[in-house]
Structures are given as structure tokens and as C-alpha cells.
XYZ file of C-alpha atoms in Angstrom:
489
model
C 33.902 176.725 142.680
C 35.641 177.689 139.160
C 33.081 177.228 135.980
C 33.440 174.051 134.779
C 35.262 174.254 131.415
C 33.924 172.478 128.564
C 36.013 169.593 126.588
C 37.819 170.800 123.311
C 37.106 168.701 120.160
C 39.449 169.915 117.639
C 41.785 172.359 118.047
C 43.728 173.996 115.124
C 46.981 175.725 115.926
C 48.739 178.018 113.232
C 47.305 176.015 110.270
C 48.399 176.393 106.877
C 46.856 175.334 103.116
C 48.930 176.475 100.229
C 47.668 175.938 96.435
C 50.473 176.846 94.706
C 50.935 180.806 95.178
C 47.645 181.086 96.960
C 47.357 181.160 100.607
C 43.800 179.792 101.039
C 44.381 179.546 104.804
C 47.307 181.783 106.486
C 48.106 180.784 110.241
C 44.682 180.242 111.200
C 43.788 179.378 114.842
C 40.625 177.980 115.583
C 39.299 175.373 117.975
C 35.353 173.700 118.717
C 34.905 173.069 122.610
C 32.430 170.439 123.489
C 28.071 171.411 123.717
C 29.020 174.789 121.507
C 27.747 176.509 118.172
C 29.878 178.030 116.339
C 29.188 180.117 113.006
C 31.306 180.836 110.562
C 30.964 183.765 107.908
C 32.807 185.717 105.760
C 33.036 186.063 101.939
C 33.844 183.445 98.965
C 37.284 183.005 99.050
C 38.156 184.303 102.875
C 38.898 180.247 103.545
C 35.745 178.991 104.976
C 35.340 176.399 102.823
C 38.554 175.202 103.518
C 38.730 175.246 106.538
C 35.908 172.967 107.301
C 38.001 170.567 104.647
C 40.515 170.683 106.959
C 38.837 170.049 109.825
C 37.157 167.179 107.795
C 40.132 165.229 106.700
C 39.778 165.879 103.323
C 42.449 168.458 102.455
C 45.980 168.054 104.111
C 47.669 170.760 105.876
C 50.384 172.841 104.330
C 51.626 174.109 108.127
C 50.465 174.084 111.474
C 48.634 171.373 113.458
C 45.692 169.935 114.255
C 44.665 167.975 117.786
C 41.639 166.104 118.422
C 40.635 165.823 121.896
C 44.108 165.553 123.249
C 45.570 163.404 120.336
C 48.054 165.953 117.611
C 46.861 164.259 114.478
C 49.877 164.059 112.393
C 48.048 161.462 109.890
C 44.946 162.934 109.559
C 42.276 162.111 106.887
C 38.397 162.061 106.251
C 38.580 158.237 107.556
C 40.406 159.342 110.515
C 38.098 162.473 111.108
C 34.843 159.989 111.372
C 36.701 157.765 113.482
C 36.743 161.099 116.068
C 33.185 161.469 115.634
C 33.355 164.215 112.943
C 31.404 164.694 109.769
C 30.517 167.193 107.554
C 27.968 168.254 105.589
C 29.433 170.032 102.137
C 27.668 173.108 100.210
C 28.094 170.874 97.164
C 26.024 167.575 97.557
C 27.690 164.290 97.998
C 24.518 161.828 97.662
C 25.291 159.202 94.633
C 21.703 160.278 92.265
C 21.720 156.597 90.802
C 21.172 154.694 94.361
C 18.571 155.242 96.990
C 17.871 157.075 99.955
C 18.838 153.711 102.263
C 21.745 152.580 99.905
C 23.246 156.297 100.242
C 23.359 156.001 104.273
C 25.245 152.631 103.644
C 27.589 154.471 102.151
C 28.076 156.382 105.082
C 28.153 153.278 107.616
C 30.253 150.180 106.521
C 28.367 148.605 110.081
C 25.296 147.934 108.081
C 26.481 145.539 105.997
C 25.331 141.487 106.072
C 21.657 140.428 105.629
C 18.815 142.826 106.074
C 21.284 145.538 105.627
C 18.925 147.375 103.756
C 15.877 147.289 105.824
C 18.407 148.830 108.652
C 19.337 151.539 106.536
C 15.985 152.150 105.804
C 15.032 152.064 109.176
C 17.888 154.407 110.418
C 17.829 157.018 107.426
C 13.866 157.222 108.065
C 13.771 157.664 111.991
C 16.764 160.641 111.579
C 14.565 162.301 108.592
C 11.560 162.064 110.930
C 13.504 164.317 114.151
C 14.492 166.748 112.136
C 12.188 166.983 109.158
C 8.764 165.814 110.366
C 6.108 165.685 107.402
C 9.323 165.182 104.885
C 7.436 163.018 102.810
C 10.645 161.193 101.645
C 11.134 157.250 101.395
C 14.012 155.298 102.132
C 13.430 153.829 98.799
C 13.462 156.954 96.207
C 16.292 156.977 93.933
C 18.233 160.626 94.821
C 18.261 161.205 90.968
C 14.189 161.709 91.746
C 14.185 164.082 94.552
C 14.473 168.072 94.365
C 17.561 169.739 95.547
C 16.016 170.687 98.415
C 14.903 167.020 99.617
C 18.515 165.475 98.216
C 19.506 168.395 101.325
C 17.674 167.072 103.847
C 19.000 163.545 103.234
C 22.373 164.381 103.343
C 21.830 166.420 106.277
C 20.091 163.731 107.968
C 22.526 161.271 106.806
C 25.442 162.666 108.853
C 23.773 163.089 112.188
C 22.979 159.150 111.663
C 25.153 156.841 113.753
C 25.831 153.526 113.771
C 29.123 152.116 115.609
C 31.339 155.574 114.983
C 30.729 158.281 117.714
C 29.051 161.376 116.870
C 30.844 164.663 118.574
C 30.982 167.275 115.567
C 28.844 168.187 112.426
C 29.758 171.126 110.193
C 27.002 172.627 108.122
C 28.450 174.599 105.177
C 25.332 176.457 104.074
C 22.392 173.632 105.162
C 19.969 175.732 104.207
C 20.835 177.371 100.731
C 18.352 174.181 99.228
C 15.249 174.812 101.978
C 12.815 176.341 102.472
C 11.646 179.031 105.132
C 10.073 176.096 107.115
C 12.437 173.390 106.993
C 15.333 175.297 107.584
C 13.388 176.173 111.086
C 12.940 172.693 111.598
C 16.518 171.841 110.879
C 17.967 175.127 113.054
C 15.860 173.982 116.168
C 17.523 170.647 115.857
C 20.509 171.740 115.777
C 19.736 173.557 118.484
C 18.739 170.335 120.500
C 21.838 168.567 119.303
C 24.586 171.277 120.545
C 22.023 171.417 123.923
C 22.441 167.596 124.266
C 26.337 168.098 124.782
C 27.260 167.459 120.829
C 28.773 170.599 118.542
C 28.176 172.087 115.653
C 29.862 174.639 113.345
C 27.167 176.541 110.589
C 28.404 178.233 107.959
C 25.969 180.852 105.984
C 25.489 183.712 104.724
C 22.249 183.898 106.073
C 23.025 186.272 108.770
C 19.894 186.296 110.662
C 20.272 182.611 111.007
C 24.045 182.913 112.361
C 22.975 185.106 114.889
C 20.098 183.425 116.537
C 21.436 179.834 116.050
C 25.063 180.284 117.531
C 26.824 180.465 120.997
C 30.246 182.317 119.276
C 30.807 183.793 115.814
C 33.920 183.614 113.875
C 34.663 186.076 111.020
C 37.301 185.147 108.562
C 38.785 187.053 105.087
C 41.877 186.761 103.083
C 42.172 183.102 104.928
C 42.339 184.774 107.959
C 40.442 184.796 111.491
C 40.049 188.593 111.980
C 37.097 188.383 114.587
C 35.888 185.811 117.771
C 33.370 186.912 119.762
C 30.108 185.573 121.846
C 27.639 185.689 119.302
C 25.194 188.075 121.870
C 27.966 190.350 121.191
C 27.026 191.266 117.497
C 24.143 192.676 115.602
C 23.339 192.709 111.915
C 25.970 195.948 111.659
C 28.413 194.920 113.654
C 28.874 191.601 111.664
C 28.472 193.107 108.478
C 31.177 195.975 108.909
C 33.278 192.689 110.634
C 32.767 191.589 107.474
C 34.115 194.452 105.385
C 30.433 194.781 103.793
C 27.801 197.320 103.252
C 24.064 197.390 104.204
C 22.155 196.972 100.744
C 20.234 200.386 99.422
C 16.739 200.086 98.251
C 15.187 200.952 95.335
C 11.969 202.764 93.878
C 9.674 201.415 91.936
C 9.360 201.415 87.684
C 6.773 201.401 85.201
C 5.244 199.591 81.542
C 4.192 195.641 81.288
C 6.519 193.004 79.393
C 5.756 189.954 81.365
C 2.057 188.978 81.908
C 0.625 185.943 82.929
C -2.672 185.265 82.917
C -3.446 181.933 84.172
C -1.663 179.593 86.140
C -2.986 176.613 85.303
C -1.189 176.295 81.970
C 2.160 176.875 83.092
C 1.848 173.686 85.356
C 3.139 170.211 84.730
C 1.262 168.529 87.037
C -2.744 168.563 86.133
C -3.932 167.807 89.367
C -2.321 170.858 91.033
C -3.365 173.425 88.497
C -5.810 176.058 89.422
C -6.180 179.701 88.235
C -4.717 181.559 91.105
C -3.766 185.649 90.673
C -2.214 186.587 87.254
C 1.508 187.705 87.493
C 2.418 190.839 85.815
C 6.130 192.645 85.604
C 6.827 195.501 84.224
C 9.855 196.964 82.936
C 12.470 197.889 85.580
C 10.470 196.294 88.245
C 12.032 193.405 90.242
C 9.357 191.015 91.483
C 9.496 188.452 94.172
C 8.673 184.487 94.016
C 8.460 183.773 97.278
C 6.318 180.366 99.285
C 7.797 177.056 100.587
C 10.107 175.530 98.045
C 8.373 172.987 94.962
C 5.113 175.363 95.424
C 5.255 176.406 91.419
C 7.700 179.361 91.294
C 10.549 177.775 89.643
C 7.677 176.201 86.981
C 6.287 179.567 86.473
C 10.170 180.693 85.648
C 10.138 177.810 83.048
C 7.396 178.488 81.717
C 8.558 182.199 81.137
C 11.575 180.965 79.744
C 10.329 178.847 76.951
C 7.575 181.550 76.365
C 10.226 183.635 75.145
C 11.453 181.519 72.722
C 7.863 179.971 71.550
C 4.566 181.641 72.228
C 2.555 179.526 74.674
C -1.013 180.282 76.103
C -1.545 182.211 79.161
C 2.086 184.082 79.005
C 2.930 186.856 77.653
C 6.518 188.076 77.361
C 7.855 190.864 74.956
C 11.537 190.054 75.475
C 14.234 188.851 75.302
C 15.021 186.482 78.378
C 17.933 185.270 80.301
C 17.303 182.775 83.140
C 20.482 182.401 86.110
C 19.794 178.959 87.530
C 20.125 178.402 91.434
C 21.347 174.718 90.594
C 24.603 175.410 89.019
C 26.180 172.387 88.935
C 22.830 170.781 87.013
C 21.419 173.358 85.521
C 23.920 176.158 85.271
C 27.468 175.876 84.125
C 29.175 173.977 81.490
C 31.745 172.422 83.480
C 34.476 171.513 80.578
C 34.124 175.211 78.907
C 36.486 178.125 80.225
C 35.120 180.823 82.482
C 34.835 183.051 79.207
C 33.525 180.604 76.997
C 30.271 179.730 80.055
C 29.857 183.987 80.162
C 29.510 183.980 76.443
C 27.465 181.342 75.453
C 24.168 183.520 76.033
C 26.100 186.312 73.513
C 26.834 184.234 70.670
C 25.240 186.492 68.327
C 27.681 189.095 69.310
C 30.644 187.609 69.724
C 30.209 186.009 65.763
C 32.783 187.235 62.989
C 31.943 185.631 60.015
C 30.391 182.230 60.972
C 33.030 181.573 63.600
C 33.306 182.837 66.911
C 35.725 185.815 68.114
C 38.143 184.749 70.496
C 38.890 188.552 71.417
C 35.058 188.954 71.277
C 34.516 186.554 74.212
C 37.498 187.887 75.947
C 36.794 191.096 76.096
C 33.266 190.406 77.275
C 34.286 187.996 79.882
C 36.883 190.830 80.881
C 34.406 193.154 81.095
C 32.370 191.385 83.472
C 35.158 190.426 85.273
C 35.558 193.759 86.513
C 32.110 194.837 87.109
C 30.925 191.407 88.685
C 34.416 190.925 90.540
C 35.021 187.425 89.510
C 38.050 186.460 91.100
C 40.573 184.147 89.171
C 44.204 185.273 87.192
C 42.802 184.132 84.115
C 39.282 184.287 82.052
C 40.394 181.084 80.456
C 40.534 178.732 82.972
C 38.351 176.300 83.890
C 34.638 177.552 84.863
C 35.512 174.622 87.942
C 38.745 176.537 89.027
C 36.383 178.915 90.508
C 34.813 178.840 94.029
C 31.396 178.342 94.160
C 29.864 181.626 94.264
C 32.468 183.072 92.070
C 31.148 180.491 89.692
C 27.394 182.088 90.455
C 28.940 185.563 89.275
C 30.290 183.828 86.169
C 26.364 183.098 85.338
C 24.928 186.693 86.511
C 27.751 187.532 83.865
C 26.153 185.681 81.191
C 22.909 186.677 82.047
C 23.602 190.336 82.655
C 26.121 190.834 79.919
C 23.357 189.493 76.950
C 20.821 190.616 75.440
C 18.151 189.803 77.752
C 15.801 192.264 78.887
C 14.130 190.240 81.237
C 16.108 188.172 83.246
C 14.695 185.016 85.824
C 16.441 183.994 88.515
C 16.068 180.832 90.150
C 16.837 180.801 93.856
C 20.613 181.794 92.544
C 22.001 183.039 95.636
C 22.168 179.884 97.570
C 25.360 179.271 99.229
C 26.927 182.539 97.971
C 28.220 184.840 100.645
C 27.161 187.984 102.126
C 29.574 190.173 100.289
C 29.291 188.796 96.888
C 25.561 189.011 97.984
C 25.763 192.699 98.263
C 27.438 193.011 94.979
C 24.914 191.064 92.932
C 21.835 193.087 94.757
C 23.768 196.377 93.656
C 24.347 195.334 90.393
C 20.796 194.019 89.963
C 18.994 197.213 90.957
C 21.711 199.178 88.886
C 20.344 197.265 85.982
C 16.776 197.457 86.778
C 17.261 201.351 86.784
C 18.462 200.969 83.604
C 15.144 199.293 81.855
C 16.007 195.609 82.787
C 13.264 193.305 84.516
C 13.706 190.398 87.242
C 11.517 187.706 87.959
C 13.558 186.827 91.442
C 12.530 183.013 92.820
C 14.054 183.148 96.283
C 14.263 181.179 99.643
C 15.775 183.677 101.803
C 13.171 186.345 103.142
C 15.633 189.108 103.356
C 16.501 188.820 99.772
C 12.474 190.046 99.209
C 13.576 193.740 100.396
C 15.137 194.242 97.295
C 11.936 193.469 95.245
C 9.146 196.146 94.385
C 6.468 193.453 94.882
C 6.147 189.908 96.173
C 3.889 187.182 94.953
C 3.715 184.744 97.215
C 2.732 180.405 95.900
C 1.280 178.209 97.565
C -0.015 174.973 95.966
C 0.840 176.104 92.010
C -0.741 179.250 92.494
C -0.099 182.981 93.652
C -2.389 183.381 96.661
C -0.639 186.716 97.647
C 0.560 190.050 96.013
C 2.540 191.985 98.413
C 3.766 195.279 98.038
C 7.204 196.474 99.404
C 5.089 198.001 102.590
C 3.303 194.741 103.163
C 6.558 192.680 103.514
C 7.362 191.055 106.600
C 7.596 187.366 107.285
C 5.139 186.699 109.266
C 2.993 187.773 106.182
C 4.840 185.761 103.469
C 4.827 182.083 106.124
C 1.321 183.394 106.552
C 0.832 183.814 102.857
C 2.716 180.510 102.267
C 0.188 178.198 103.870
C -2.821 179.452 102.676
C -5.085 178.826 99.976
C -6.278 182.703 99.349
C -4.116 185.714 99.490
């Protein structure tokens, strides 16, 4: 007897999505049977991003069709899309910060409504947070506003695989894990697992490309808002993706020499007393990039901090001879200034520079915001814009920029390459190992264990302190999860 053949979910056929000149999407075919996986990669701006707002509801088409099980959708919306059973789950978080955990599912499900509403959110928010991330340590009752990025993940990612009276048939993950750590992104990829095996489906987008590959049943490679590869996932390797990709396998880099970043105690770079203990001292010397690497809230983005305001007032236990730039992973918080131009957020850390007289040069700023343009390949028609008229990771360039195009002779980076994609990846590793064979120094904070390759050591925190010092030949990752859960290197 023939195979049976699985049920299609959404099907798009020839679709379309015009912003004025720009083609973000241009005739793209692409359809999500029923009990399936699919990833989908390629770089910032190829028309990921929107495509999964398409399939979402909440960008219209420009051409083309869509059809949901056998229904063509010629009214089709974000209400209409979760009255099919499909939700996503966007790169840029959509919790409210000034309501709770329980009052942001209820946003999600107008069923819970009436008396004891609450509890039932509670109840249901709680018991989803448990399958996928057991030992979360979250409450139902913590205001969002409270919670690190990474936990403000897991809730929305728990949030959409809740249901109340709306089916559940597809979830799309644009970059889950960019906010997680190495642990519960395994916790949330094995569920995801168990969802798609239970009969539901699932389409992950990342730019981790190690988790594409062992977490999906087909792979689709888009560019220029184009498909321009389908295949059974067991049909590519690293390479093969990569080159699918247009990309290139990063180089590596030998080491440097002479210290300008020393710290020699832990305990006073922490805010919290009662985690404080001495730990391994941290040194960096110029040229070198160094690792921060652990499960995520384990000190390294305190330590960063605490380097950062050491540079600007002398504080015990740290010792930095430079000049200091810091790229936050955070962007939206932490990282742009989202009613400046694209020029104006590059040179902000340059001010010095760009000064004529007391006032600012306007062809100062433009010409270093040009400059950068070029060797960072930030893609917009004009510098001026608004830093928010950029995609996301073309936004993250815009803050390498400012980092990279100051003064700064040490520069901290923050977990900044979550959500950014493989080829803009590649560019920023070049350019960062360019620069560190030019004198520079990086203190690198990162989630993703394949980013470590590029470092010349690794110290690894667990619990506030650095319980491991791992040289380029020591890395692996069974070392660094190793590393991460201990209390001794």
C-alpha cells in the first residue's frame, strides 16, 4: 500500500510582500505538512522574518495566496491565523513588562476570562513552563519587567504552546534560543521534538546551525526573498548549508600578548552578596579575545559591567588601562536609541571626534557612519534613517559600528549575536579578529558554544565565579556544560 501522505497545514503559493521598491518576499512557495520540522535559515534580509509574518497573519500579502488546510484564505489576519491553530513566537519579545506572568497568557486566551480567571492562568502558564523548562524557577506571579531576557523567553515560548479553546497545529520559532542558555535551549529543542512527534508542526528559524540540523525533518534556505534550496534535512552537513547559504567557514586566529584587563577578585564585581566568592582572576591581554561562557545569569554579563564602569571610575579588584566600548546583546533595552538616525546611534560613542567647535559635525558623523557602512555592510539607502528602519541584525551591525569605529581599545560584548544570522555572523567574527590583530581586546559573553572557537581562551562561570580557564585546545562542550555545573574548574 502507497505511504500514507501527511495533511498540509498552510500552503503558500507564489506569495508576494512589497514595501515600496523592496521585494522582501519574491514568488515564494512554501508549504508545512502535518507531524513535520521545518528550519528555516538564511541571512538578515533574505525574507525569513517575513515570511513567518505572513504565515502569522500579521503582514498582508502583496501577491500570491495562501491556503490553510484546504480553505484559500483571502481574509487572512493574526486573529484568523490562531483561529487555524497557528501561533508564533517573534525574535523580538511580545510579553507586556508591566503585567505578570498569568495576566500575559490572558492576553493570549480571551477563554480565561470570568471569576478565578487568574488562578487558571496561573495554573495553565505554570504546568506548560514545567514540560518544557523543568527547574525554571519562574512564578505565575512575577511582573515580566523583573525577569531576565532569557526567562521573559521561556514565557513567551511557553505561552504559545498553551491552549485553551483554539486548536494548536503550528508554532514558528524565530530564533527561540538567541535568550537561553546551553541547557534550556536542550530542554526546549527536545520538546519540540516531542511536539512535532505527537502529530503537531513546527517551523525553527536560527542561525544556530548545529541546532537546525539535528532538530529538523526538512531545511529550507532562502536569500534575496527567495527559496533557493528544499531538501531532507539528513541531506546537509555544516558545508553544504553554509555554501547553500552563500557563506564562508570562519578562519581562526593565533594568539596575542601584554595585560590591560585584570581582575583580581570576583567578589567585588557582584551585586548580589550572598553569591560572591573569590573564584579565578580574569586577565586579557591586548589582542586577545576571551570567552564568557556558563549557563546564562551565572555572573558574566556582571563581570562585563563591572569592566565597563571600571573604565570610567577606578573600582577595587579591576584593573583596566583603556578605553572601553561595550555592544549590548539586548538591543532594544540596552542598545540602540530608537528615535536617533542610524548615523547619529554609530556616533554617539565618537562624540569627541565628530566635535567642531562645541557643536557636532554633521559631515563628521556622516562620514563615519559611511565608513562603517561599508566595512560592516549595513544595509539601508540612507545613513539617516531611522536606527528602527533597519532589520534586526542590521541594527546589531549599527552597534559593532559604534563600538568598533571609537576609541575603545577594549571592547565587551554582551551575548550580541543573538538572533543575527549566519552570514552577518561571519562578517562580525572576521571583522572582530581583523581588529584584534590590530591591538584591540574582546571580552566576548556568549551563549552559543560555537561562537567560543573564535576566542584564544575561555573562562567558564558558574555561580558568580570563574571555575574554569580553558585554552583554545581544551574547548569542546562537553568540557564547558561540564565546566558550567561545577563548583571548581
Amino acid at each position: 500500500m502507497p505511504a500514507e501522505v501527511s495533511r498540509t497545514i498552510i500552503r503558500l503559493d507564489g506569495v508576494e510582500k512589497h514595501f515600496g521598491a523592496v521585494r522582501a518576499l519574491d514568488g515564494v512557495d512554501f508549504a508545512v505538512a502535518e507531524g513535520e520540522c521545518i528550519g528555516l535559515v538564511g541571512h538578515n534580509g533574505a525574507g525569513k522574518s517575513t515570511l513567518m509574518h505572513m504565515i502569522a497573519g500579521t503582514l498582508s500579502l502583496s501577491g500570491g495566496r495562501i491556503t490553510v488546510g484546504d480553505t484559500v484564505e483571502d481574509s487572512y489576519s493574526i486573529l484568523r491565523a490562531q483561529q487555524r491553530g497557528i501561533r508564533c513566537v517573534f525574535q523580538e519579545l511580545s510579553l507586556c513588562p508591566n503585567l505578570s506572568v498569568a495576566e500575559n497568557t490572558r492576553v493570549s486566551h480571551a477563554a480565561l476570562r470570568g471569576f478565578g480567571w487568574r488562578h487558571r492562568a496561573a495554573t495553565l502558564i505554570s504546568a506548560k513552563l514545567d514540560e518544557i523548562f523543568p527547574g525554571h524557577d519562574i512564578s505565575a506571579s512575577d511582573i515580566v519587567s523583573d525577569l531576565s531576557i532569557g526567562r521573559r523567553q521561556m514565557v513567551e515560548i511557553a505561552r504559545a504552546f498553551t491552549v485553551t479553546d483554539e486548536p494548536l497545529d503550528l508554532v514558528i520559532l524565530d530564533e527561540p534560543t538567541s535568550s537561553l542558555d546551553a541547557q534550556t535551549a536542550g530542554q526546549l529543542l527536545a520538546f519540540v521534538r516531542r511536539f512535532v512527534t505527537g502529530g503537531k508542526s513546527c517551523i525553527l528559524i536560527s542561525h544556530i546551525l548545529g541546532e537546525v540540523l539535528g532538530n529538523t525533518d526538512r531545511i529550507v534556505v532562502m536569500r534575496d526573498g527567495k527559496v533557493v534550496v528544499t531538501d531532507a534535512a539528513k541531506s546537509f552537513n555544516r558545508i553544504r548549508l553554509v555554501a547553500a547559504m552563500g557563506s564562508v567557514e570562519p578562519r581562526q586566529k593565533a594568539a596575542a600578548a601584554a595585560a590591560i584587563v585584570r581582575t583580581t577578585s570576583l567578589e567585588r564585581v557582584r551585586a548580589r552578596p550572598e553569591r560572591q566568592t573569590d573564584g579565578e582572576e580574569l586577565v586579557a591581554r591586548e589582542g586577545e579575545i576571551i570567552g564568557l561562557a556558563g549557563l546564562a545569569g551565572h555572573g558574566q554579563t556582571d563581570l562585563l559591567l563591572a569592566i565597563y564602569r571600571a573604565a570610567e571610575r577606578r573600582r577595587p579588584g579591576i584593573s583596566v588601562t583603556a578605553p572601553v566600548a561595550l555592544v549590548a546583546g539586548d538591543r532594544q533595552s540596552d542598545g540602540i536609541f530608537p528615535q536617533w538616525s542610524i548615523a547619529a546611534n554609530i556616533g554617539i560613542r565618537s562624540l569627541n571626534r565628530l566635535r567642531s567647535g562645541l557643536l557636532i559635525s554633521p559631515r563628521r558623523e556622516a562620514d563615519l557612519a559611511q565608513d562603517w557602512q561599508k566595512k560592516i555592510k549595513i544595509r539601508t539607502p540612507d545613513m539617516t534613517n531611522n536606527i528602527l528602519s533597519l532589520s534586526g541584525g542590521n541594527q546589531q551591525k549599527a552597534l559593532f559600528a559604534r563600538a568598533l569605529g571609537s576609541d575603545a581599545k577594549i571592547v565587551l560584548m554582551d551575548d550580541p549575536m543573538r538572533g543575527v544570522d549566519i552570514g552577518t555572523k561571519l562578517e562580525v567574527y572576521d571583522l572582530v579578529r581583523e581588529e584584534a590583530q590590530k591591538g584591540r581586546t574582546f571580552l566576548w559573553y556568549t551563549t552559543e558554544t560555537d561562537e567560543l572557537d573564535n576566542c584564544d581562551h575561555v573562562y567558564v562561570f558558574h555561580n558568580g565565579r570563574i571555575v574554569a580557564n580553558l585554552a583554545r585546545s581544551e574547548l569542546t562542550e562537553e568540557r564547558i556544560i561540564h565546566s558550567s555545573f561545577s563548583e571548581a574548574g
